[in-house]
């Protein structure tokens, strides 16, 4: 029930307001006619009343001959000739007819002292404004000036143009027409005209079309990709580019509606102007956009570190921007070497180089990597340099620590220098002090400092020790036992040496003197080489406590010219054995 | 007695030699379907000769309209007229009027302005709606017409009439009843702001029949006050029209306005300047006299001189000067001779001359030069035997040669 009443109430309100609106409209029209009849002084009041009536009911006003006739006369009275004409035309083009209205039109076109000036464009033009002024030395009578002033007020409000155009009533004389849109391909915005009553002049306007917001602009690496909407019946397009202060240069002419400008200066703001050439060969539309090709790259991020495989890992990332060439250089031990040199499309803006394994030396060394981004023609480039310190090789192993249990063994060690590196580490297990150590693990990690494993069997943990040997390639960095040589023949026999020092040499070698020899070389293969004067040598430390037996001991005679003559070769192999198999005095 | 004396003098004069003009030929300028349906008056040729205007009085005497007929070739005689067109336009509806279709307003007192690049221009008095001459509700405003342009210059409940152009066409001076009595006003075509300027402020008199000298330096008008008419001239009237302040204009006007007929106790009407601007001719209608007299006075001042008695004053136009400013062409009030046209030299010692135009009841003469000849345009009935029937006037043109 309540809903019905509400609906009924609404209907009544709507009806009443409609009736009130109709009454307002009628009153306003009559009011306008009243003011019109009172004379010239009241014509502005007539205009206001009639415009208000049109505002109340625009649809009705458009077809109401009474309002059109009165409004037309009122507009005439205040000099708004064009607006009077437009209202009349709208009325007549709506199929309506009225002798008074037609008489008004006839008067406007033939007796009001104005000519018709039709402004039109081939393409939709939005936001057009225009104005007229008297040409130099041209006098316009008072009525013409009033019409001109009112016309300029009307044309100052942005309007829309199409092929149909806008017909303007212009007072007689020589006038200068100015328009916000260009009037020709040359770009001029003004033109002098001479117009008289009864004349019909036309002025073509080049539309600002397509709108810049309809373009697609993609700045790229030294290029700008442009796409604009196709214009129906356009014959071709002409695209030009201009920079600050530079004359426009045509970069494209054709039927396609896209173009990639590969010569856009990086980082510089340029303007692209588009001319739409119509099917009639005339300039139909002008448009322009501003774009900036990517500026030269300005930032590069680079990082580098030494990995566990003694290789330098170098990462780089080039920031956004135009880029022609990427160069990476390495400086090592004072010598610069190229690492990477890329151009064009193959340039990797980001990447990683694994450079190694590096040579590990007795002293720390610095290896530098420099990456440079180059842009042709731009003196400023982006650079980044990273220095990587390659630590020295391990000089010795300090402080081997063990955590022993029957289930797991963990060996830790320190190196000297502390941050020294090796290619890897061999970990040996020596069950007894004099036993040959067995290899229990190999670590190929330059920075390793710990090794854990599950022992196979450990009868006694008290005598166990681990030996850690760093290596690079086939070279041990540390000798678990140093081989020493003494070339002075003993003055006492070996049994007396044994009693005194309780340490016999591993091997004693002598040979017949070589006549031409100035010295002799004693070489323990894979371990050391000694230069001795006598034909006698005592070697200690031959018995390794790790890994495989020694191998060969060779002796060479060195002649005065440096030539080496082999004299002696001894193959030494120690078998693994445990200490409890040794005599007591030898354990 | 005066009349007999004048006629005697006249005939004495004509019997002597040395009449200045002779009629070479006279033609009727056809106005097509309008002939015989109304009376023609005040024919005027445009300054450039492009057109001829005339007033056309309807047969019933109620409607008066100004018509304009274009002239095919201004440099030949006789001028060939195209069909006349009412100055109120060919449209059936005057857009400024609230009258219904088919109704005809009244238009009269046409004044040609100087020809422009666009052609002729004219101002006349017109009503905004259908009116009957002599009707109580009639109201005249000034209308301006040129090619492609037709608009009212004034809009006032009181009458605006008798317009005259300045020689350069920038202004129109006219008589308006808007300020009470008839006062002279100027309308500026190129004025900034208010186009109307009041020129005369005489509270007890009316200023009528304003006319400019051809050189533009003088403005003559009739001051009607106290039952009498005086001829006034304003020196350098453009200066007056340019003074924006009313008080200043009043003061300046008093210094510039000269009464050329002081102590005059006569009527006067329709002054006209000689082409050289040195003389002003005007009609006088003495009290108690049926006919009018022709007077002249120097623009610079002096005694007004009776030039000829017994003339027919024009409908609204002043006396017609010869192009050389050496005399006038007037219509002699002579019922017997059916009001002939007479050449009246300015030199009182020179003889007058009746012109044998073979037309009757002549009126409203306008003159113009065509090569070495002088031509007249006027309204008249055709020649022939005296006809008791009322016949309609036509437009005639006569070409005169110097004798």
PDB file of C-alpha atoms in Angstrom, chain A residues 468-565:
ATOM      1  CA  UNK A 468      95.844 -31.948   6.126  1.00  0.00           C
ATOM      2  CA  UNK A 469      97.714 -31.241   2.920  1.00  0.00           C
ATOM      3  CA  UNK A 470      96.672 -28.336   0.652  1.00  0.00           C
ATOM      4  CA  UNK A 471      97.295 -28.721  -3.034  1.00  0.00           C
ATOM      5  CA  UNK A 472      97.060 -26.868  -6.287  1.00  0.00           C
ATOM      6  CA  UNK A 473      96.911 -29.138  -9.253  1.00  0.00           C
ATOM      7  CA  UNK A 474      99.524 -31.888  -8.739  1.00  0.00           C
ATOM      8  CA  UNK A 475     101.538 -29.709  -6.407  1.00  0.00           C
ATOM      9  CA  UNK A 476     101.326 -30.054  -2.686  1.00  0.00           C
ATOM     10  CA  UNK A 477     101.502 -26.681  -1.080  1.00  0.00           C
ATOM     11  CA  UNK A 478     102.801 -28.115   2.106  1.00  0.00           C
ATOM     12  CA  UNK A 479     105.168 -31.021   2.599  1.00  0.00           C
ATOM     13  CA  UNK A 480     104.043 -33.122   5.522  1.00  0.00           C
ATOM     14  CA  UNK A 481     107.602 -34.265   5.922  1.00  0.00           C
ATOM     15  CA  UNK A 482     110.354 -32.232   4.458  1.00  0.00           C
ATOM     16  CA  UNK A 483     113.045 -34.000   2.566  1.00  0.00           C
ATOM     17  CA  UNK A 484     116.473 -32.787   3.586  1.00  0.00           C
ATOM     18  CA  UNK A 485     119.851 -33.605   2.129  1.00  0.00           C
ATOM     19  CA  UNK A 486     123.276 -33.493   3.554  1.00  0.00           C
ATOM     20  CA  UNK A 487     126.205 -34.073   1.353  1.00  0.00           C
ATOM     21  CA  UNK A 488     128.990 -34.283   3.944  1.00  0.00           C
ATOM     22  CA  UNK A 489     130.268 -37.818   4.294  1.00  0.00           C
ATOM     23  CA  UNK A 490     129.907 -39.028   7.841  1.00  0.00           C
ATOM     24  CA  UNK A 491     132.957 -39.157   9.964  1.00  0.00           C
ATOM     25  CA  UNK A 492     131.582 -42.000  12.067  1.00  0.00           C
ATOM     26  CA  UNK A 493     129.713 -45.079  11.130  1.00  0.00           C
ATOM     27  CA  UNK A 494     125.972 -45.270  11.074  1.00  0.00           C
ATOM     28  CA  UNK A 495     125.616 -47.330  14.279  1.00  0.00           C
ATOM     29  CA  UNK A 496     127.280 -44.623  16.267  1.00  0.00           C
ATOM     30  CA  UNK A 497     125.081 -42.004  14.483  1.00  0.00           C
ATOM     31  CA  UNK A 498     122.070 -44.014  15.440  1.00  0.00           C
ATOM     32  CA  UNK A 499     123.065 -44.164  19.090  1.00  0.00           C
ATOM     33  CA  UNK A 500     123.699 -40.455  19.229  1.00  0.00           C
ATOM     34  CA  UNK A 501     120.769 -39.043  17.276  1.00  0.00           C
ATOM     35  CA  UNK A 502     118.502 -41.983  17.215  1.00  0.00           C
ATOM     36  CA  UNK A 503     117.519 -40.862  13.756  1.00  0.00           C
ATOM     37  CA  UNK A 504     119.044 -42.401  10.744  1.00  0.00           C
ATOM     38  CA  UNK A 505     118.740 -40.935   7.298  1.00  0.00           C
ATOM     39  CA  UNK A 506     116.085 -42.401   5.069  1.00  0.00           C
ATOM     40  CA  UNK A 507     118.691 -43.174   2.423  1.00  0.00           C
ATOM     41  CA  UNK A 508     122.408 -42.726   1.927  1.00  0.00           C
ATOM     42  CA  UNK A 509     123.671 -42.591  -1.607  1.00  0.00           C
ATOM     43  CA  UNK A 510     127.138 -42.410  -3.046  1.00  0.00           C
ATOM     44  CA  UNK A 511     128.470 -42.823  -6.545  1.00  0.00           C
ATOM     45  CA  UNK A 512     131.682 -42.712  -8.408  1.00  0.00           C
ATOM     46  CA  UNK A 513     132.714 -39.147  -8.956  1.00  0.00           C
ATOM     47  CA  UNK A 514     131.985 -37.771 -12.411  1.00  0.00           C
ATOM     48  CA  UNK A 515     135.063 -36.122 -13.742  1.00  0.00           C
ATOM     49  CA  UNK A 516     133.397 -33.169 -15.490  1.00  0.00           C
ATOM     50  CA  UNK A 517     130.906 -32.548 -12.773  1.00  0.00           C
ATOM     51  CA  UNK A 518     131.015 -29.251 -10.961  1.00  0.00           C
ATOM     52  CA  UNK A 519     128.101 -30.197  -8.816  1.00  0.00           C
ATOM     53  CA  UNK A 520     125.562 -32.920  -8.502  1.00  0.00           C
ATOM     54  CA  UNK A 521     121.731 -32.620  -8.512  1.00  0.00           C
ATOM     55  CA  UNK A 522     119.807 -34.937  -6.280  1.00  0.00           C
ATOM     56  CA  UNK A 523     116.126 -34.903  -7.168  1.00  0.00           C
ATOM     57  CA  UNK A 524     113.384 -36.459  -5.173  1.00  0.00           C
ATOM     58  CA  UNK A 525     110.723 -36.683  -7.821  1.00  0.00           C
ATOM     59  CA  UNK A 526     107.657 -34.681  -7.047  1.00  0.00           C
ATOM     60  CA  UNK A 527     109.103 -33.289  -3.878  1.00  0.00           C
ATOM     61  CA  UNK A 528     112.458 -31.554  -3.885  1.00  0.00           C
ATOM     62  CA  UNK A 529     115.742 -31.089  -5.658  1.00  0.00           C
ATOM     63  CA  UNK A 530     119.081 -30.574  -3.991  1.00  0.00           C
ATOM     64  CA  UNK A 531     122.405 -29.324  -5.303  1.00  0.00           C
ATOM     65  CA  UNK A 532     125.336 -31.131  -3.626  1.00  0.00           C
ATOM     66  CA  UNK A 533     129.064 -30.815  -3.987  1.00  0.00           C
ATOM     67  CA  UNK A 534     130.153 -34.276  -3.025  1.00  0.00           C
ATOM     68  CA  UNK A 535     129.383 -37.611  -4.552  1.00  0.00           C
ATOM     69  CA  UNK A 536     127.552 -38.495  -1.403  1.00  0.00           C
ATOM     70  CA  UNK A 537     124.162 -37.571  -0.001  1.00  0.00           C
ATOM     71  CA  UNK A 538     122.144 -38.441   3.056  1.00  0.00           C
ATOM     72  CA  UNK A 539     118.440 -37.981   2.607  1.00  0.00           C
ATOM     73  CA  UNK A 540     116.038 -37.669   5.473  1.00  0.00           C
ATOM     74  CA  UNK A 541     112.271 -37.429   5.316  1.00  0.00           C
ATOM     75  CA  UNK A 542     111.958 -39.728   2.357  1.00  0.00           C
ATOM     76  CA  UNK A 543     109.345 -41.941   4.018  1.00  0.00           C
ATOM     77  CA  UNK A 544     106.016 -40.239   3.418  1.00  0.00           C
ATOM     78  CA  UNK A 545     103.436 -40.419   6.064  1.00  0.00           C
ATOM     79  CA  UNK A 546     100.705 -39.809   3.571  1.00  0.00           C
ATOM     80  CA  UNK A 547      99.554 -41.174   0.314  1.00  0.00           C
ATOM     81  CA  UNK A 548     101.570 -43.227  -1.987  1.00  0.00           C
ATOM     82  CA  UNK A 549     105.271 -43.973  -1.646  1.00  0.00           C
ATOM     83  CA  UNK A 550     107.880 -41.580  -2.927  1.00  0.00           C
ATOM     84  CA  UNK A 551     108.773 -42.878  -6.288  1.00  0.00           C
ATOM     85  CA  UNK A 552     112.188 -42.080  -7.672  1.00  0.00           C
ATOM     86  CA  UNK A 553     115.349 -40.485  -6.453  1.00  0.00           C
ATOM     87  CA  UNK A 554     117.637 -39.436  -9.264  1.00  0.00           C
ATOM     88  CA  UNK A 555     121.146 -38.067  -9.297  1.00  0.00           C
ATOM     89  CA  UNK A 556     122.621 -35.954 -12.108  1.00  0.00           C
ATOM     90  CA  UNK A 557     126.060 -34.589 -12.687  1.00  0.00           C
ATOM     91  CA  UNK A 558     126.082 -30.955 -13.610  1.00  0.00           C
ATOM     92  CA  UNK A 559     128.806 -29.959 -16.017  1.00  0.00           C
ATOM     93  CA  UNK A 560     130.297 -26.544 -16.276  1.00  0.00           C
ATOM     94  CA  UNK A 561     128.147 -25.737 -19.249  1.00  0.00           C
ATOM     95  CA  UNK A 562     125.055 -26.596 -17.232  1.00  0.00           C
ATOM     96  CA  UNK A 563     124.367 -29.875 -18.967  1.00  0.00           C
ATOM     97  CA  UNK A 564     123.007 -32.586 -16.723  1.00  0.00           C
ATOM     98  CA  UNK A 565     124.253 -36.123 -16.953  1.00  0.00           C
TER      99      UNK A 565
END
